[in-house]
Short mmCIF file of C-alpha atoms in Angstrom, two decimals:
data_model
loop_
_atom_site.label_atom_id
_atom_site.label_comp_id
_atom_site.label_asym_id
_atom_site.label_seq_id
_atom_site.Cartn_x
_atom_site.Cartn_y
_atom_site.Cartn_z
CA MET A 20 -81.42 14.95 14.11
CA ARG A 21 -80.40 17.73 16.66
CA ARG A 22 -80.42 17.19 20.21
CA THR A 23 -80.32 14.16 19.35
CA LEU A 24 -78.81 13.28 19.77
CA LEU A 25 -78.14 14.09 20.54
CA THR A 26 -74.46 13.96 21.84
CA ALA A 27 -71.30 12.38 23.99
CA LEU A 28 -67.95 12.59 24.21
CA ALA A 29 -64.69 10.75 23.05
CA LEU A 30 -61.91 10.17 25.83
CA THR A 31 -58.79 9.29 24.96
CA THR A 32 -57.74 5.67 23.31
CA ALA A 33 -55.58 5.34 26.60
CA LEU A 34 -58.55 5.69 28.93
CA THR A 35 -60.76 3.24 26.54
CA ALA A 36 -58.05 0.57 26.63
CA THR A 37 -58.97 0.28 30.89
CA THR A 38 -61.63 -2.19 29.80
CA ALA A 39 -59.26 -4.97 31.14
CA ALA A 40 -61.02 -7.40 33.76
CA THR A 41 -60.34 -6.31 37.34
CA VAL A 42 -60.63 -8.63 40.48
CA THR A 43 -63.41 -7.77 42.88
CA THR A 44 -63.47 -8.64 46.64
CA ALA A 45 -63.67 -12.58 47.03
CA THR A 46 -67.38 -13.61 47.82
CA ALA A 47 -68.69 -15.74 51.31
CA THR A 48 -67.53 -18.54 49.61
CA GLY A 49 -64.03 -17.78 49.06
CA THR A 50 -64.16 -17.42 45.11
CA ALA A 51 -63.29 -14.15 43.27
CA THR A 52 -65.46 -12.69 40.64
CA ALA A 53 -64.48 -10.29 37.85
CA ALA A 54 -65.73 -7.24 36.79
CA LEU A 55 -65.15 -5.37 33.45
CA ALA A 56 -64.07 -1.81 33.83
CA PRO A 57 -66.48 0.45 32.23
CA ILE A 58 -65.81 1.78 28.66
CA PRO A 59 -65.87 5.32 28.51
CA PRO A 60 -68.52 6.90 26.26
CA ARG A 61 -67.27 7.50 22.47
CA THR A 62 -68.33 9.44 20.04
CA PRO A 63 -66.55 9.33 16.54
CA LEU A 64 -64.95 12.40 15.24
CA THR A 65 -67.21 14.06 12.54
CA ASP A 66 -64.81 14.35 9.53
CA PHE A 67 -66.39 14.20 6.38
CA ASN A 68 -62.88 14.12 4.50
CA HIS A 69 -61.27 11.94 6.75
CA ASP A 70 -58.31 14.68 7.09
CA GLY A 71 -58.07 14.51 11.12
CA TYR A 72 -60.41 17.73 11.81
CA ALA A 73 -63.76 17.96 12.77
CA ASP A 74 -66.00 19.06 10.33
CA LEU A 75 -69.42 21.14 10.50
CA ALA A 76 -72.95 20.56 9.07
CA LEU A 77 -74.88 23.62 9.34
CA GLY A 78 -78.69 23.31 8.47
CA ALA A 79 -80.19 26.53 6.50
CA PRO A 80 -83.83 25.17 6.11
CA GLY A 81 -85.33 28.58 5.33
CA GLY A 82 -83.30 28.95 2.39
CA ALA A 83 -84.77 29.51 -0.98
CA VAL A 84 -83.48 26.93 -4.18
CA GLY A 85 -84.40 27.95 -7.75
CA GLY A 86 -87.01 30.80 -6.59
CA LYS A 87 -88.91 27.82 -4.35
CA GLN A 88 -89.11 29.18 -0.69
CA ALA A 89 -87.96 27.47 2.15
CA ALA A 90 -86.67 24.33 0.09
CA GLY A 91 -83.86 24.52 2.32
CA VAL A 92 -80.06 23.60 2.10
CA ILE A 93 -76.89 22.29 4.15
CA ALA A 94 -73.84 24.00 4.35
CA VAL A 95 -70.88 21.83 5.06
CA VAL A 96 -67.71 23.82 6.69
CA TYR A 97 -64.35 21.75 6.88
CA GLY A 98 -61.95 22.06 9.76
CA SER A 99 -58.48 22.46 9.56
CA LYS A 100 -55.24 23.43 11.59
CA ASN A 101 -56.72 26.91 11.28
CA GLY A 102 -60.13 25.96 12.46
CA ALA A 103 -63.21 26.25 10.25
CA ASP A 104 -62.19 26.69 6.41
CA VAL A 105 -65.26 28.71 5.43
CA THR A 106 -63.21 29.67 1.96
CA HIS A 107 -63.87 26.27 0.76
CA ALA A 108 -67.71 25.53 2.36
CA ARG A 109 -69.83 23.49 0.14
CA VAL A 110 -73.60 24.10 -0.06
CA LEU A 111 -76.11 21.02 -1.12
CA SER A 112 -79.56 20.81 -1.88
CA ARG A 113 -82.09 18.59 -3.10
CA ASP A 114 -81.00 20.42 -6.69
CA SER A 115 -77.34 19.30 -6.39
CA ALA A 116 -76.37 16.83 -8.76
CA ARG A 117 -76.93 13.52 -7.75
CA VAL A 118 -78.91 14.08 -4.66
CA PRO A 119 -82.32 12.36 -4.75
CA GLY A 120 -85.09 14.49 -5.50
CA THR A 121 -86.05 18.21 -6.36
CA SER A 122 -86.07 20.93 -3.90
CA THR A 123 -89.58 21.81 -3.19
CA GLY A 124 -90.96 24.87 -1.61
CA GLY A 125 -91.82 24.60 2.22
CA GLU A 126 -89.65 21.12 2.50
CA TYR A 127 -86.95 22.66 4.86
CA PHE A 128 -84.21 20.47 3.57
CA GLY A 129 -81.80 20.60 6.46
CA GLU A 130 -84.25 20.96 9.12
CA ARG A 131 -82.88 17.82 10.54
CA THR A 132 -79.21 16.22 10.40
CA ALA A 133 -77.06 13.38 11.77
CA THR A 134 -73.48 12.33 11.61
CA GLY A 135 -71.74 9.02 11.37
CA ASP A 136 -69.85 6.51 9.32
CA LEU A 137 -72.88 4.36 8.02
CA ASP A 138 -71.24 2.35 5.30
CA GLY A 139 -67.97 1.85 7.47
CA ASP A 140 -65.40 2.94 4.94
CA GLY A 141 -63.83 5.29 7.55
CA PHE A 142 -65.54 8.77 6.10
CA THR A 143 -68.09 10.57 8.15
CA ASP A 144 -71.70 10.48 6.17
CA LEU A 145 -73.88 13.17 6.81
CA VAL A 146 -78.02 12.53 6.95
CA VAL A 147 -80.38 15.09 5.52
CA GLY A 148 -83.86 15.24 6.48
CA SER A 149 -87.25 17.78 6.02
CA VAL A 150 -90.18 18.65 7.92
CA ASN A 151 -92.67 17.74 5.00
CA GLY A 152 -92.37 13.85 5.29
CA SER A 153 -89.66 13.41 2.73
CA HIS A 154 -87.37 10.61 2.86
CA PRO A 155 -83.88 11.70 4.19
CA VAL A 156 -80.78 11.31 1.91
CA VAL A 157 -77.49 9.94 3.03
CA LEU A 158 -74.52 12.00 1.52
CA TRP A 159 -71.54 9.65 1.44
CA GLY A 160 -68.47 11.10 3.11
CA SER A 161 -64.94 10.92 0.85
CA ALA A 162 -61.30 12.05 0.34
CA THR A 163 -63.07 15.55 -1.18
CA GLY A 164 -65.71 15.61 1.52
CA LEU A 165 -69.43 15.74 0.96
CA SER A 166 -71.27 15.92 -2.21
CA GLY A 167 -74.15 14.24 -3.95
CA ALA A 168 -72.07 11.52 -5.53
CA GLY A 169 -74.08 8.41 -4.88
CA ALA A 170 -76.21 9.83 -2.19
CA VAL A 171 -79.62 7.73 -1.52
CA SER A 172 -82.64 8.00 -0.15
CA LEU A 173 -83.44 5.98 3.13
CA PRO A 174 -86.63 4.01 3.37
CA GLY A 175 -87.92 5.75 6.14
CA GLY A 176 -86.85 8.07 8.78
CA SER A 177 -89.38 11.17 7.48
CA GLY A 178 -89.56 12.23 11.15
CA LEU A 179 -86.86 12.05 13.71
CA PHE A 180 -83.58 10.27 13.30
CA SER A 181 -80.04 9.94 15.12
CA VAL A 182 -77.24 7.97 14.93
CA GLY A 183 -75.14 5.52 17.50
CA ASP A 184 -74.00 2.46 17.79
CA PHE A 185 -76.61 0.28 19.78
CA ASN A 186 -74.93 -3.36 19.56
CA GLY A 187 -71.27 -2.38 20.07
CA ASP A 188 -69.96 -3.94 17.00
CA GLY A 189 -68.11 -0.57 15.84
CA HIS A 190 -70.79 0.14 12.88
CA ARG A 191 -73.18 2.94 13.21
CA ASP A 192 -76.49 2.37 13.26
CA LEU A 193 -79.66 4.61 12.77
CA VAL A 194 -82.76 5.28 14.58
CA THR A 195 -85.84 6.63 13.77
CA ASP A 196 -89.28 7.42 15.28
CA ASP A 197 -90.88 5.23 12.17
CA TYR A 198 -93.01 2.50 13.42
CA PRO A 199 -95.47 0.30 11.23
CA ARG A 200 -99.09 0.97 12.43
CA SER A 201 -101.48 -2.40 11.71
CA ASP A 202 -104.79 -2.51 10.30
CA ASP A 203 -106.37 -2.94 13.69
CA PRO A 204 -108.16 0.38 14.76
CA ASP A 205 -107.59 -0.77 18.12
CA ASP A 206 -103.80 -0.80 17.64
CA ASP A 207 -102.58 2.55 18.81
CA ASP A 208 -98.96 1.60 19.49
CA ALA A 209 -96.31 4.14 18.47
CA GLY A 210 -92.32 3.42 18.52
CA MET A 211 -88.94 3.47 16.81
CA THR A 212 -87.32 1.64 14.38
CA VAL A 213 -83.42 0.90 15.24
CA SER A 214 -81.58 0.07 11.89
CA TYR A 215 -78.19 -1.89 12.16
CA GLY A 216 -75.31 -1.14 9.98
CA PRO A 217 -73.26 -1.25 8.07
CA PHE A 218 -75.90 0.38 5.51
CA HIS A 219 -75.10 -0.70 1.50
CA ARG A 220 -73.83 2.35 0.04
CA THR A 221 -75.81 1.84 -3.25
CA THR A 222 -79.61 1.18 -1.68
CA GLY A 223 -78.97 2.44 1.63
CA ALA A 224 -80.28 -0.63 3.20
CA ALA A 225 -79.38 -1.67 6.57
CA THR A 226 -77.79 -4.81 7.50
CA ARG A 227 -81.47 -5.72 9.84
CA THR A 228 -83.91 -3.52 11.42
CA ASP A 229 -85.90 -4.16 14.46
CA THR A 230 -88.75 -2.11 15.28
CA ILE A 231 -89.51 -1.31 19.22
CA VAL A 232 -93.01 -0.11 20.62
CA THR A 233 -92.29 2.99 22.82
CA SER A 234 -95.63 3.97 23.62
CA GLN A 235 -99.21 3.72 23.02
CA THR A 236 -100.58 6.96 20.48
CA PHE A 237 -97.82 9.22 21.32
CA GLY A 238 -94.14 8.81 19.89
CA PRO A 239 -90.78 9.63 20.66
CA GLN A 240 -90.37 13.42 20.46
CA ASP A 241 -86.75 13.13 20.89
CA PHE A 242 -83.70 11.04 20.56
CA VAL A 243 -80.56 11.50 23.05
CA VAL A 244 -78.23 8.91 22.28
CA GLY A 245 -74.98 7.31 23.98
CA ASP A 246 -73.53 4.46 26.04
CA VAL A 247 -74.63 5.52 29.64
CA THR A 248 -73.93 1.87 31.08
CA GLY A 249 -70.27 1.40 30.32
CA ASP A 250 -70.84 -1.72 28.06
CA GLY A 251 -69.36 -0.25 24.41
CA ALA A 252 -73.06 0.12 23.18
CA ASP A 253 -74.73 3.11 22.98
CA ASP A 254 -78.27 3.55 24.47
CA ILE A 255 -81.20 6.03 23.62
CA VAL A 256 -83.43 8.00 25.49
CA THR A 257 -86.94 9.23 24.17
CA SER A 258 -88.86 12.09 25.35
CA HIS A 259 -92.72 11.76 25.09
CA GLY A 260 -96.03 13.94 25.56
CA PHE A 261 -99.23 14.67 23.90
CA GLU A 262 -100.47 18.31 23.40
CA GLU A 263 -99.42 20.45 26.65
CA ALA A 264 -98.61 17.19 28.58
CA ALA A 265 -94.84 16.01 29.02
CA TYR A 266 -94.57 12.63 29.98
CA ALA A 267 -91.95 10.46 31.38
CA SER A 268 -88.85 10.13 29.23
CA LYS A 269 -87.72 6.77 28.55
CA PHE A 270 -84.28 4.49 28.72
CA TRP A 271 -83.77 2.06 26.40
CA LYS A 272 -80.74 -0.03 27.01
CA GLY A 273 -78.48 -0.99 23.97
CA GLY A 274 -76.07 -4.19 23.80
CA ALA A 275 -74.55 -6.97 21.94
CA ASP A 276 -78.28 -8.09 20.59
CA GLY A 277 -79.25 -4.53 19.95
CA VAL A 278 -81.81 -2.20 21.73
CA ALA A 279 -83.95 -3.60 24.59
CA HIS A 280 -87.37 -3.79 23.97
CA THR A 281 -88.37 -2.63 27.56
CA SER A 282 -87.54 0.87 29.21
CA THR A 283 -86.95 2.56 32.44
CA SER A 284 -88.97 5.96 33.20
CA LEU A 285 -86.94 8.69 33.62
CA THR A 286 -87.40 12.36 34.40
CA SER A 287 -89.37 14.45 31.74
CA SER A 288 -86.78 15.95 29.31
CA LEU A 289 -86.32 17.37 25.90
CA ALA A 290 -82.94 17.90 24.15
CA GLY A 291 -79.44 16.45 25.71
CA ALA A 292 -76.08 14.82 25.39
CA VAL A 293 -74.23 11.41 27.10
CA ALA A 294 -70.84 12.33 28.45
CA ASP A 295 -68.66 11.45 31.21
CA VAL A 296 -68.37 14.63 33.18
CA ASP A 297 -66.95 12.89 36.08
CA GLY A 298 -64.22 10.87 34.81
CA ASP A 299 -65.70 7.64 36.52
CA GLY A 300 -66.12 5.94 32.89
CA TYR A 301 -70.00 5.92 32.74
CA GLY A 302 -71.76 7.96 30.22
CA ASP A 303 -73.48 11.00 32.16
CA LEU A 304 -77.12 11.62 30.80
CA VAL A 305 -77.62 15.59 30.93
CA VAL A 306 -80.51 16.78 29.68
CA HIS A 307 -82.90 19.63 29.40
CA ASP A 308 -85.51 19.06 32.48
CA ILE A 309 -88.96 20.52 31.19
CA GLY A 310 -91.48 19.44 33.96
CA ASP A 311 -94.63 18.31 33.13
CA ASN A 312 -96.11 20.67 30.45
CA TYR A 313 -94.55 21.80 27.23
CA GLU A 314 -96.76 24.80 27.04
CA ASP A 315 -94.24 26.11 30.05
CA ILE A 316 -91.19 25.81 28.20
CA ALA A 317 -91.38 28.92 26.50
CA TYR A 318 -91.60 30.66 30.00
CA GLU A 319 -89.72 28.79 31.92
CA LYS A 320 -86.13 29.91 33.51
CA GLY A 321 -84.48 26.59 32.30
CA THR A 322 -82.75 23.32 34.00
CA VAL A 323 -80.36 21.16 33.31
CA ARG A 324 -80.42 18.06 34.88
CA VAL A 325 -77.51 15.27 35.46
CA LEU A 326 -78.12 11.67 35.61
CA TYR A 327 -75.21 10.20 36.41
CA GLY A 328 -74.14 6.71 34.50
CA SER A 329 -73.74 3.31 36.06
CA ALA A 330 -74.00 -0.16 34.50
CA ALA A 331 -77.49 -0.13 35.48
CA GLY A 332 -78.22 3.07 33.51
CA PRO A 333 -78.93 6.46 34.47
CA SER A 334 -79.29 7.00 38.37
CA SER A 335 -82.50 7.63 39.95
CA THR A 336 -80.62 8.92 43.38
CA ARG A 337 -77.49 10.56 42.23
CA THR A 338 -78.77 13.53 40.02
CA THR A 339 -78.07 16.97 40.24
CA ALA A 340 -79.78 20.12 38.70
CA ILE A 341 -78.27 23.25 37.51
CA THR A 342 -79.76 26.60 36.91
CA GLN A 343 -78.71 30.04 36.67
CA GLU A 344 -79.26 30.11 40.28
CA THR A 345 -76.73 27.84 41.07
CA SER A 346 -73.45 28.85 42.55
CA GLY A 347 -70.55 30.17 40.06
CA VAL A 348 -73.10 30.20 37.25
CA PRO A 349 -73.07 33.35 35.21
CA GLY A 350 -76.45 35.51 35.15
CA SER A 351 -79.58 34.88 36.90
CA GLY A 352 -82.62 32.74 36.02
CA GLU A 353 -85.54 34.91 34.51
CA SER A 354 -88.99 34.00 33.10
CA GLY A 355 -88.17 32.88 29.43
CA ASP A 356 -84.80 32.40 29.50
CA GLN A 357 -84.95 28.60 28.68
CA PHE A 358 -81.62 27.62 30.15
CA GLY A 359 -81.12 24.08 28.44
CA THR A 360 -82.85 24.50 25.32
CA ASP A 361 -79.90 23.02 23.64
CA ILE A 362 -76.82 21.09 25.13
CA ALA A 363 -73.72 19.90 23.75
CA ALA A 364 -70.71 17.84 25.19
CA GLY A 365 -66.90 18.00 24.60
CA ASP A 366 -63.45 18.35 26.52
CA VAL A 367 -62.91 21.89 26.04
CA ASN A 368 -59.96 22.28 28.65
CA GLY A 369 -58.30 19.16 27.67
CA ASP A 370 -58.37 17.74 31.38
CA GLY A 371 -60.20 14.58 30.55
CA PHE A 372 -63.60 15.56 31.63
CA ALA A 373 -66.47 16.13 29.64
CA ASP A 374 -67.70 20.06 29.49
CA ILE A 375 -71.36 21.11 28.99
CA ALA A 376 -72.20 23.75 26.48
CA VAL A 377 -75.67 25.21 27.26
CA GLY A 378 -78.03 27.17 25.18
CA VAL A 379 -80.08 29.87 26.65
CA PRO A 380 -81.74 31.65 23.82
CA GLY A 381 -84.24 33.43 25.52
CA GLU A 382 -81.54 35.40 27.71
CA ALA A 383 -82.02 39.19 28.27
CA ILE A 384 -78.84 40.96 27.57
CA GLY A 385 -79.68 44.34 28.90
CA ASP A 386 -82.81 45.62 28.01
CA VAL A 387 -82.78 43.36 24.62
CA THR A 388 -85.21 40.30 25.13
CA ASP A 389 -84.43 37.00 23.62
CA ALA A 390 -81.03 38.00 22.54
CA GLY A 391 -79.56 34.93 23.87
CA ALA A 392 -76.41 33.48 25.43
CA VAL A 393 -74.65 30.12 25.61
CA VAL A 394 -73.18 29.03 29.26
CA LEU A 395 -70.45 26.64 29.50
CA LEU A 396 -70.70 24.12 32.49
CA LYS A 397 -67.22 22.56 33.36
CA GLY A 398 -66.81 19.00 34.23
CA GLY A 399 -64.72 17.52 37.27
CA ARG A 400 -64.21 14.59 39.67
CA GLY A 401 -67.04 15.49 41.59
CA GLY A 402 -69.35 15.90 38.45
CA LEU A 403 -70.80 18.76 36.64
CA SER A 404 -71.24 22.19 38.53
CA GLY A 405 -71.02 25.86 38.37
CA ALA A 406 -67.43 25.80 39.18
CA GLY A 407 -65.53 27.83 36.75
CA ALA A 408 -68.39 28.39 34.47
CA GLN A 409 -68.45 30.91 31.50
CA ALA A 410 -71.02 33.03 29.79
CA PHE A 411 -70.96 34.59 26.34
CA HIS A 412 -73.50 36.45 24.42
CA GLN A 413 -72.94 39.09 21.31
CA SER A 414 -72.20 41.62 23.77
CA THR A 415 -69.52 40.02 25.35
CA PRO A 416 -66.25 41.51 24.60
CA GLY A 417 -64.40 40.33 21.50
CA ILE A 418 -67.65 38.31 20.04
CA PRO A 419 -68.79 40.06 16.53
CA GLY A 420 -72.22 41.60 16.22
CA ALA A 421 -74.57 43.02 18.75
CA SER A 422 -77.46 41.81 20.83
CA GLU A 423 -80.57 42.40 19.38
CA LYS A 424 -84.05 41.50 19.81
CA GLY A 425 -85.16 37.97 18.84
CA ASP A 426 -81.62 36.84 17.92
CA ARG A 427 -81.61 33.90 20.19
CA PHE A 428 -78.14 33.04 20.19
CA GLY A 429 -77.28 29.69 21.68
CA LEU A 430 -80.52 28.31 20.02
CA GLN A 431 -78.30 25.64 18.70
CA VAL A 432 -74.76 24.50 20.19
CA LEU A 433 -71.96 22.13 19.21
CA LEU A 434 -68.55 21.35 20.89
CA SER A 435 -66.32 19.62 18.53
CA ASP A 436 -62.39 20.15 18.10
CA LEU A 437 -62.41 22.09 14.71
CA ASP A 438 -58.34 23.04 14.52
CA GLY A 439 -57.44 19.42 16.21
CA ASP A 440 -55.45 21.20 19.15
CA LYS A 441 -56.90 18.48 21.44
CA HIS A 442 -59.58 21.25 22.81
CA ALA A 443 -63.11 21.21 21.84
CA ASP A 444 -64.14 24.39 20.26
CA LEU A 445 -67.81 26.15 20.72
CA THR A 446 -70.13 26.75 17.54
CA ALA A 447 -72.86 28.73 18.61
CA ALA A 448 -75.60 29.36 16.35
CA ALA A 449 -78.46 32.07 16.03
CA PRO A 450 -80.69 31.39 13.18
CA LEU A 451 -82.92 34.09 13.52
CA GLU A 452 -80.04 36.69 13.32
CA ASP A 453 -81.04 39.76 10.87
CA GLY A 454 -78.27 40.33 8.10
CA THR A 455 -79.26 41.90 5.08
CA TYR A 456 -82.49 39.81 5.45
CA ARG A 457 -84.59 39.10 8.17
CA ASP A 458 -83.62 35.69 9.97
CA SER A 459 -80.74 34.68 7.55
CA GLY A 460 -79.08 33.28 10.67
CA ALA A 461 -75.51 33.16 11.45
CA THR A 462 -72.63 31.08 13.88
CA TRP A 463 -70.02 31.97 15.75
CA LEU A 464 -66.89 29.91 16.50
CA LEU A 465 -65.01 30.13 20.09
CA ARG A 466 -61.89 28.38 20.56
CA GLY A 467 -61.15 25.92 23.46
CA THR A 468 -57.96 26.30 25.43
CA PRO A 469 -56.83 24.75 28.84
CA THR A 470 -58.64 27.44 30.73
CA GLY A 471 -61.68 26.87 28.66
CA LEU A 472 -63.46 29.00 25.83
CA THR A 473 -61.72 32.03 24.85
CA THR A 474 -63.11 35.08 22.62
CA THR A 475 -59.54 35.68 21.31
CA ALA A 476 -59.71 35.17 17.52
CA THR A 477 -63.43 34.47 17.40
CA THR A 478 -64.89 34.08 14.09
CA SER A 479 -68.40 34.80 13.03
CA PHE A 480 -70.14 34.13 9.45
CA GLY A 481 -73.49 33.95 7.71
CA PRO A 482 -74.77 32.32 4.77
CA ALA A 483 -73.49 34.71 2.40
CA THR A 484 -69.87 34.01 3.53
CA LEU A 485 -70.67 30.16 2.64
CA HIS A 486 -72.38 31.24 -0.93
CA ALA A 487 -75.52 29.54 0.37
CA PRO A 488 -78.89 31.31 0.21
CA VAL A 489 -79.51 34.43 2.58
CA ALA A 490 -82.91 35.44 2.75
CA ASN A 491 -84.79 33.77 5.74
CA ALA A 492 -82.08 31.27 5.42
CA GLN A 493 -82.15 30.50 9.04
CA LEU A 494 -78.45 29.15 9.02
CA GLY A 495 -77.70 27.00 12.00
CA ARG A 496 -81.15 25.88 12.57
CA ASP A 497 -79.49 22.44 12.96
CA LEU A 498 -76.14 21.34 13.88
CA GLY A 499 -74.78 18.02 12.38
CA ARG A 500 -73.81 15.98 14.95
#
């Protein structure tokens, strides 16, 4: 799922190779101990056709299929040396050949997505979910990209899900908010299921599964996935709350035996990414700090919080809060800006430090309310800060379109290298953008360069360009990651 997944950075293979043991200071008894250098967090390239370029999966859950309103589709755009190749985009729905199920009105197929090579064949696969309880499907990658060929329904995962390597064995695993309920009326446990790969291509079955209690009654509201502890296995952060109350998020450590059944409490958060923003080899947890009340999110200025990684997990003492009031961050914090609604990580300028794209969908541009914006925060040796930050919106010179009320530009953001030049590019979505029809949605692509993002040669497209349903499609409601 989005946010979920939320969401880490792949550093270079050379840096990964620094996992050789290093000798520490001799102990008081005169014997030396050895410690392993941290393994920088890794996120495999989303590459459905394995051509070396990052690809995009754009959910358009509001699109009609066969006259069925809000049945939903997924639009796949392949990367190339020239960037996103919209000419050869592919649109898939439940009605596509060999995709399990049948399109149903109000299913919102494509509302939730996650990417990863689940069967271990070298091609990235796509998990697509809905909001009506239907089981998600896996669309298998191939040399020709994604299609319905061989697609299978998963035996669960009808709610939230995300992909990671939770036992560090090199195979991608799946975490969902499924949890078996007993017949005991006093049993109010909620939790998650971790399914370990590789997955069977014809049945979708995992190699093994494990269920973990995460709370009483109130299960995960979100997953953020990535290796915080530097041991080569991805960890999980779950968000929790009930009605208006936001509870502490929880950190679940991954390892050689899989995800631990005990957790550490963190600040309450929703959405985020794991990435090494300070170059120390540990994944840093970058989240949207939401305070203690969900109802306040719509009215908040917004805060992005960095909990720096360590061998023990996210630090409780080395943290940084960044807002639009932070020195160097463009703009000013205003009620309803929602700075941090979505967060994505990638190395935009190629300096080896993760940069962070921050969605600010409630940003007013002039007197145009909820027009939306995206802010790029740059990583560095001292960590994430406002130094050199950039801001973009539809009124920025060079960006197509115009800022309009309620567009919510930046509601979803993604950083990935679409043209293979070693600089992450920004995909910014405005699912509520109006075209010929209301809320058809649109997506903008800004290229990464050694100095950051540039508006030169910025491209934008809506669902019509991709030959997808247009009316109320909400293209970009989720961006596969």
